[in-house]
């Protein structure tokens, strides 16, 4: 990666994370049950840079289909590590991690290299592509936090959110959001019940996800279950075999 490219990503992320907004973002995040949506936060220039990498990896999409639950395409962290340096730099950007940690109130860490969701692309490209309601359940010993970044949204699909489902003192609140380019969404994976509504004909929606954890340790049983779920539901069996060797 060239120095100029590193500066560009670093500067763009730093510019998009003004510290003056942290208190307001934090208030919204906690008021919404550990969920925050910031429309078009990231600049167009950064999204265009990420979209060039999307086109590089598009031939490597793994399509998946689980009847009545999900249909779509994914590109795993393993493949992005090979060919998407800007996405990786964004994922590992310490300024971003610091902001996310401040919002969550706990220090966040990168996921282990063998987690294919750590930094991944989700493609909704065929009619009916969707995902049903779910939590981004943490199989780690610590909590798991999700960032979703809208890269392309030429679609009528919506991110459907149900806030406060695990808070007996709050009424459930339903939200329906478009993830337009630059939109930045952040939540505690065990708290937000969410789905993506089905794509219509001739539509396309592409989202980058970044995942962070408070403790990257995982029990053997949870690792096995997580691997099976990822192979069937997201990245295919080949992804299990292509994972990078631990150093
Ligand atoms: Fe999810």
Tab-separated table of C-alpha atoms in Angstrom, residues 97-213:
chain	number	residue	atom	x	y	z
A	97	UNK	CA	-11.776	1.921	17.063
A	98	UNK	CA	-11.271	4.589	19.757
A	99	UNK	CA	-14.561	6.292	18.852
A	100	UNK	CA	-16.442	2.970	18.814
A	101	UNK	CA	-14.897	2.042	22.176
A	102	UNK	CA	-15.943	5.367	23.681
A	103	UNK	CA	-19.510	4.877	22.480
A	104	UNK	CA	-19.689	1.300	23.781
A	105	UNK	CA	-17.983	2.247	27.048
A	106	UNK	CA	-15.533	-0.655	26.747
A	107	UNK	CA	-12.215	-1.096	24.905
A	108	UNK	CA	-12.816	-2.856	21.593
A	109	UNK	CA	-10.442	-5.146	19.741
A	110	UNK	CA	-10.239	-6.520	16.221
A	111	UNK	CA	-11.704	-9.980	15.672
A	112	UNK	CA	-9.178	-12.791	15.265
A	113	UNK	CA	-7.799	-13.349	11.739
A	114	UNK	CA	-9.772	-16.580	11.430
A	115	UNK	CA	-13.167	-14.830	11.765
A	116	UNK	CA	-14.513	-14.403	8.199
A	117	UNK	CA	-17.007	-11.731	9.379
A	118	UNK	CA	-14.298	-9.493	10.882
A	119	UNK	CA	-14.402	-7.264	7.803
A	120	UNK	CA	-16.715	-8.547	5.079
A	121	UNK	CA	-18.942	-7.494	2.196
A	122	UNK	CA	-22.605	-8.402	1.871
A	123	UNK	CA	-24.120	-8.244	-1.604
A	124	UNK	CA	-27.823	-8.041	-2.342
A	125	UNK	CA	-27.884	-8.351	-6.127
A	126	UNK	CA	-30.700	-10.714	-7.120
A	127	UNK	CA	-34.461	-10.310	-6.700
A	128	UNK	CA	-35.557	-11.563	-3.300
A	129	UNK	CA	-32.130	-11.230	-1.664
A	130	UNK	CA	-32.761	-10.518	2.007
A	131	UNK	CA	-32.015	-11.646	5.538
A	132	UNK	CA	-34.626	-12.436	8.172
A	133	UNK	CA	-34.681	-11.082	11.690
A	134	UNK	CA	-31.667	-12.054	13.759
A	135	UNK	CA	-29.136	-10.807	16.279
A	136	UNK	CA	-25.421	-10.621	15.447
A	137	UNK	CA	-24.928	-13.053	18.298
A	138	UNK	CA	-21.526	-13.095	19.914
A	139	UNK	CA	-19.946	-16.533	20.076
A	140	UNK	CA	-16.956	-14.918	21.725
A	141	UNK	CA	-16.431	-14.802	25.464
A	142	UNK	CA	-16.914	-11.040	25.202
A	143	UNK	CA	-19.480	-8.862	23.458
A	144	UNK	CA	-19.484	-8.367	19.685
A	145	UNK	CA	-20.152	-5.029	18.011
A	146	UNK	CA	-21.166	-4.474	14.387
A	147	UNK	CA	-20.524	-1.557	12.056
A	148	UNK	CA	-22.462	-1.450	8.782
A	149	UNK	CA	-21.338	0.977	6.094
A	150	UNK	CA	-23.550	1.600	3.083
A	151	UNK	CA	-21.499	1.414	-0.127
A	152	UNK	CA	-24.195	1.215	-2.782
A	153	UNK	CA	-27.948	1.387	-2.501
A	154	UNK	CA	-29.852	1.351	-5.730
A	155	UNK	CA	-32.680	-0.540	-4.096
A	156	UNK	CA	-35.921	-0.419	-2.196
A	157	UNK	CA	-34.460	-2.735	0.483
A	158	UNK	CA	-34.509	-1.429	4.003
A	159	UNK	CA	-32.562	-2.296	7.118
A	160	UNK	CA	-35.338	-3.174	9.554
A	161	UNK	CA	-34.501	-2.687	13.231
A	162	UNK	CA	-36.362	-3.541	16.412
A	163	UNK	CA	-34.890	-1.613	19.330
A	164	UNK	CA	-35.147	-2.523	23.039
A	165	UNK	CA	-36.261	-6.141	22.474
A	166	UNK	CA	-34.260	-7.267	25.494
A	167	UNK	CA	-35.186	-4.369	27.755
A	168	UNK	CA	-38.326	-5.171	29.712
A	169	UNK	CA	-38.626	-1.513	30.759
A	170	UNK	CA	-38.843	-0.138	27.231
A	171	UNK	CA	-41.393	-0.492	24.469
A	172	UNK	CA	-40.068	-2.084	21.314
A	173	UNK	CA	-39.385	0.546	18.664
A	174	UNK	CA	-39.317	-0.358	14.979
A	175	UNK	CA	-37.137	1.472	12.458
A	176	UNK	CA	-36.757	1.136	8.707
A	177	UNK	CA	-33.598	2.613	7.198
A	178	UNK	CA	-32.003	2.888	3.777
A	179	UNK	CA	-28.251	2.277	3.885
A	180	UNK	CA	-27.225	4.893	1.353
A	181	UNK	CA	-23.555	5.343	0.450
A	182	UNK	CA	-21.635	6.666	3.450
A	183	UNK	CA	-24.302	5.759	5.995
A	184	UNK	CA	-22.702	4.451	9.186
A	185	UNK	CA	-24.572	2.129	11.524
A	186	UNK	CA	-23.193	0.806	14.798
A	187	UNK	CA	-24.717	-1.547	17.348
A	188	UNK	CA	-24.160	-4.183	20.001
A	189	UNK	CA	-24.810	-7.439	18.127
A	190	UNK	CA	-26.633	-9.109	21.010
A	191	UNK	CA	-28.996	-6.151	21.481
A	192	UNK	CA	-30.297	-5.238	18.016
A	193	UNK	CA	-32.932	-7.441	16.378
A	194	UNK	CA	-32.585	-6.663	12.686
A	195	UNK	CA	-33.356	-7.815	9.141
A	196	UNK	CA	-33.017	-6.657	5.536
A	197	UNK	CA	-36.191	-6.530	3.428
A	198	UNK	CA	-36.163	-8.323	0.033
A	199	UNK	CA	-34.511	-6.784	-2.997
A	200	UNK	CA	-36.717	-6.083	-6.033
A	201	UNK	CA	-35.937	-6.623	-9.734
A	202	UNK	CA	-32.926	-4.748	-11.169
A	203	UNK	CA	-31.798	-3.492	-7.779
A	204	UNK	CA	-28.490	-3.672	-5.947
A	205	UNK	CA	-27.439	-3.052	-2.356
A	206	UNK	CA	-23.878	-3.498	-1.071
A	207	UNK	CA	-22.817	-3.135	2.557
A	208	UNK	CA	-19.427	-3.387	4.259
A	209	UNK	CA	-19.457	-4.808	7.770
A	210	UNK	CA	-16.777	-4.381	10.432
A	211	UNK	CA	-16.870	-6.428	13.612
A	212	UNK	CA	-15.162	-5.751	16.929
A	213	UNK	CA	-15.069	-7.659	20.197
